[in-house]
């Protein structure tokens, strides 16, 4: 899963990047409202964790713009604004959830998983594809009941494709998920990880549509 974290507090932001990373999420962290709005306009995120009091542009204005163009990306508002009117304003603007600072990290992670399940029409934190199972709650993968020990980026790639099972995912989108805006990634990086995954889960579980992208059938 690819998450956009919009938070200008360096301590909170750094802690969340670490915690979400342990959940095997690919996290793009931005500290400015204008930069966040531009990133969301580009699409490709599974979830946005959005602070409200941001430099450049307020979080609620970003949310208004997101929903006005019909973008249904799940949004979890994370803020110190504790007034009831602020919560009502945020939810009415299209937020999917609202969490006040200070917060428990475990609760935030659970809320993120719940929003992702809802967005993908799932009832649990498990993606079952025949003998292959990805368990988001346990951050684990099993094949025929036996655990597979995947490096971080291989796990992220598998999860991203599994969450979009039956749909073609463009190579560029996978590169963004794996590396965000890091321009130092090699051009064949996705192919390398796909090849490594195929050796572990079976070549027929990931299809290549030449010149288009990849898909899990």
XYZ file of C-alpha atoms in Angstrom:
217
model
C 0.000 0.000 0.000
C 1.175 3.495 -0.795
C 0.383 6.180 1.765
C 0.757 9.937 1.512
C 1.577 11.406 4.913
C 1.036 15.155 5.132
C 2.436 16.386 8.449
C 4.625 19.421 9.179
C 5.715 18.365 12.675
C 9.092 16.629 12.145
C 8.833 14.527 15.316
C 5.329 13.243 14.548
C 6.147 12.748 10.875
C 9.343 10.819 11.515
C 7.612 8.552 14.039
C 4.757 7.815 11.620
C 7.084 7.049 8.717
C 8.844 4.520 10.941
C 5.608 2.959 12.234
C 3.944 2.764 8.816
C 7.142 1.340 7.382
C 6.942 -1.510 9.887
C 3.492 -2.202 8.412
C 5.271 -2.646 5.049
C 3.668 0.536 3.698
C 5.393 2.721 1.129
C 5.201 6.221 2.646
C 5.653 9.561 0.905
C 6.009 12.267 3.573
C 5.265 15.883 2.702
C 5.303 18.865 5.067
C 3.635 21.517 2.911
C -0.017 21.836 1.891
C 0.672 23.011 -1.665
C 3.081 20.135 -2.310
C 0.549 17.698 -0.876
C -2.214 18.990 -3.134
C 0.027 18.544 -6.183
C 0.950 15.005 -5.107
C -2.681 13.999 -4.617
C -3.573 15.412 -8.027
C -1.084 12.953 -9.506
C -2.956 10.011 -7.964
C -1.594 6.571 -7.117
C -2.109 6.671 -3.332
C -4.127 4.106 -1.392
C -4.550 6.367 1.635
C -3.780 9.896 2.803
C -3.018 10.743 6.438
C -3.648 14.486 6.519
C -2.799 17.095 9.124
C -4.917 20.257 9.035
C -2.650 23.089 10.202
C -0.165 23.093 7.331
C 2.060 25.743 5.758
C 1.084 26.657 2.216
C -2.495 25.438 2.333
C -4.805 24.209 5.073
C -5.630 20.511 5.183
C -9.382 21.089 4.896
C -8.864 23.102 1.700
C -6.809 20.211 0.312
C -9.603 17.806 1.218
C -12.220 20.048 -0.411
C -10.238 20.107 -3.659
C -9.690 16.351 -3.570
C -13.384 15.553 -3.235
C -14.460 18.290 -5.668
C -12.652 16.508 -8.494
C -14.237 13.181 -7.565
C -11.154 11.584 -6.008
C -12.262 8.939 -3.483
C -8.822 8.272 -1.944
C -9.444 7.440 1.741
C -8.393 10.303 4.025
C -7.609 10.067 7.724
C -7.443 13.510 9.303
C -4.807 13.789 12.006
C -4.973 17.040 13.955
C -4.772 18.871 17.266
C -8.025 20.734 16.529
C -10.301 19.161 19.096
C -13.470 21.231 18.698
C -16.647 19.375 17.753
C -17.248 21.889 14.959
C -13.806 21.098 13.508
C -14.563 17.375 13.490
C -17.942 17.957 11.865
C -16.359 20.227 9.255
C -13.721 17.623 8.433
C -16.149 14.727 8.137
C -18.603 16.792 6.094
C -15.766 17.787 3.772
C -15.252 14.123 2.930
C -12.796 12.765 5.497
C -13.176 9.034 6.122
C -11.878 9.167 9.680
C -10.645 11.682 12.245
C -7.981 11.168 14.923
C -6.923 13.745 17.493
C -3.381 14.455 18.652
C -1.894 13.142 20.836
C -2.792 9.684 19.573
C -1.844 6.068 20.119
C 0.198 4.782 17.184
C -1.410 1.349 17.380
C -4.849 2.917 17.015
C -3.739 4.981 14.026
C -2.360 1.877 12.291
C -5.571 -0.043 12.983
C -7.658 2.815 11.574
C -5.476 2.890 8.447
C -5.981 -0.844 7.922
C -9.737 -0.451 8.418
C -9.932 2.352 5.838
C -7.981 0.290 3.322
C -10.243 -2.731 3.891
C -13.322 -0.586 3.367
C -11.934 1.020 0.210
C -11.100 -2.385 -1.260
C -14.348 -4.029 -0.183
C -12.640 -6.493 2.142
C -13.855 -7.677 5.519
C -10.517 -8.765 6.956
C -6.789 -8.096 6.798
C -6.086 -11.177 4.653
C -5.751 -11.423 0.885
C -6.233 -15.035 -0.185
C -5.236 -16.033 -3.710
C -5.489 -19.800 -3.846
C -2.605 -21.236 -1.850
C -1.012 -17.796 -1.517
C -2.065 -15.651 1.446
C -0.978 -12.120 2.369
C -1.838 -11.198 5.964
C -1.685 -7.437 6.465
C -2.284 -7.616 10.206
C 0.652 -9.964 10.729
C 2.769 -8.534 7.876
C 3.308 -12.050 6.601
C 2.997 -14.141 3.465
C 2.354 -17.877 3.303
C 2.304 -20.306 0.387
C 0.588 -23.652 0.974
C 0.629 -22.743 4.665
C 4.386 -22.255 4.783
C 5.816 -18.804 5.546
C 7.654 -16.878 2.845
C 10.275 -14.442 4.075
C 10.174 -11.532 1.647
C 12.372 -8.429 1.752
C 10.543 -5.157 2.308
C 10.209 -4.075 -1.310
C 9.193 -7.523 -2.544
C 6.458 -7.601 0.087
C 5.260 -4.121 -0.924
C 5.193 -5.090 -4.591
C 3.266 -8.294 -3.890
C 0.770 -6.499 -1.666
C 0.240 -3.701 -4.178
C -0.489 -6.145 -6.983
C -2.637 -8.377 -4.764
C -4.784 -5.414 -3.674
C -5.395 -4.734 -7.383
C -5.907 -8.332 -8.411
C -7.454 -8.617 -11.867
C -6.326 -5.117 -12.879
C -3.283 -4.130 -14.878
C -0.876 -1.959 -12.880
C 1.438 0.219 -15.012
C 5.154 -0.139 -14.431
C 5.476 3.584 -13.654
C 2.900 3.282 -10.902
C 4.853 0.429 -9.327
C 8.046 2.498 -9.496
C 6.294 5.372 -7.716
C 5.022 2.997 -5.042
C 8.451 1.485 -4.446
C 10.529 4.657 -4.573
C 8.220 7.650 -4.349
C 9.941 10.585 -6.021
C 13.443 9.138 -5.785
C 14.900 9.617 -9.252
C 17.858 7.408 -8.429
C 15.981 4.158 -9.050
C 17.289 2.054 -11.940
C 14.990 1.668 -14.952
C 14.830 -2.127 -14.604
C 14.156 -2.170 -10.853
C 10.546 -3.338 -11.148
C 11.525 -6.199 -13.455
C 14.164 -7.326 -10.940
C 11.648 -7.455 -8.072
C 8.968 -9.112 -10.207
C 11.466 -11.774 -11.264
C 12.468 -12.392 -7.630
C 8.821 -12.683 -6.575
C 8.001 -15.117 -9.362
C 10.772 -17.437 -8.208
C 9.197 -17.532 -4.739
C 5.456 -17.572 -5.429
C 5.296 -19.113 -8.909
C 5.809 -17.530 -12.319
C 2.136 -17.828 -13.283
C 0.951 -15.663 -10.378
C 2.205 -12.424 -11.960
C 1.481 -11.751 -15.606
C 3.395 -9.298 -17.761
C 1.484 -7.253 -20.316
C 4.334 -6.106 -22.472
C 4.554 -2.344 -22.745
C 1.683 -1.901 -20.288
C 2.401 -3.332 -16.843
C 1.769 -6.261 -14.545
C -1.256 -8.072 -13.172
C -2.128 -10.788 -10.676
C -4.933 -12.896 -12.200
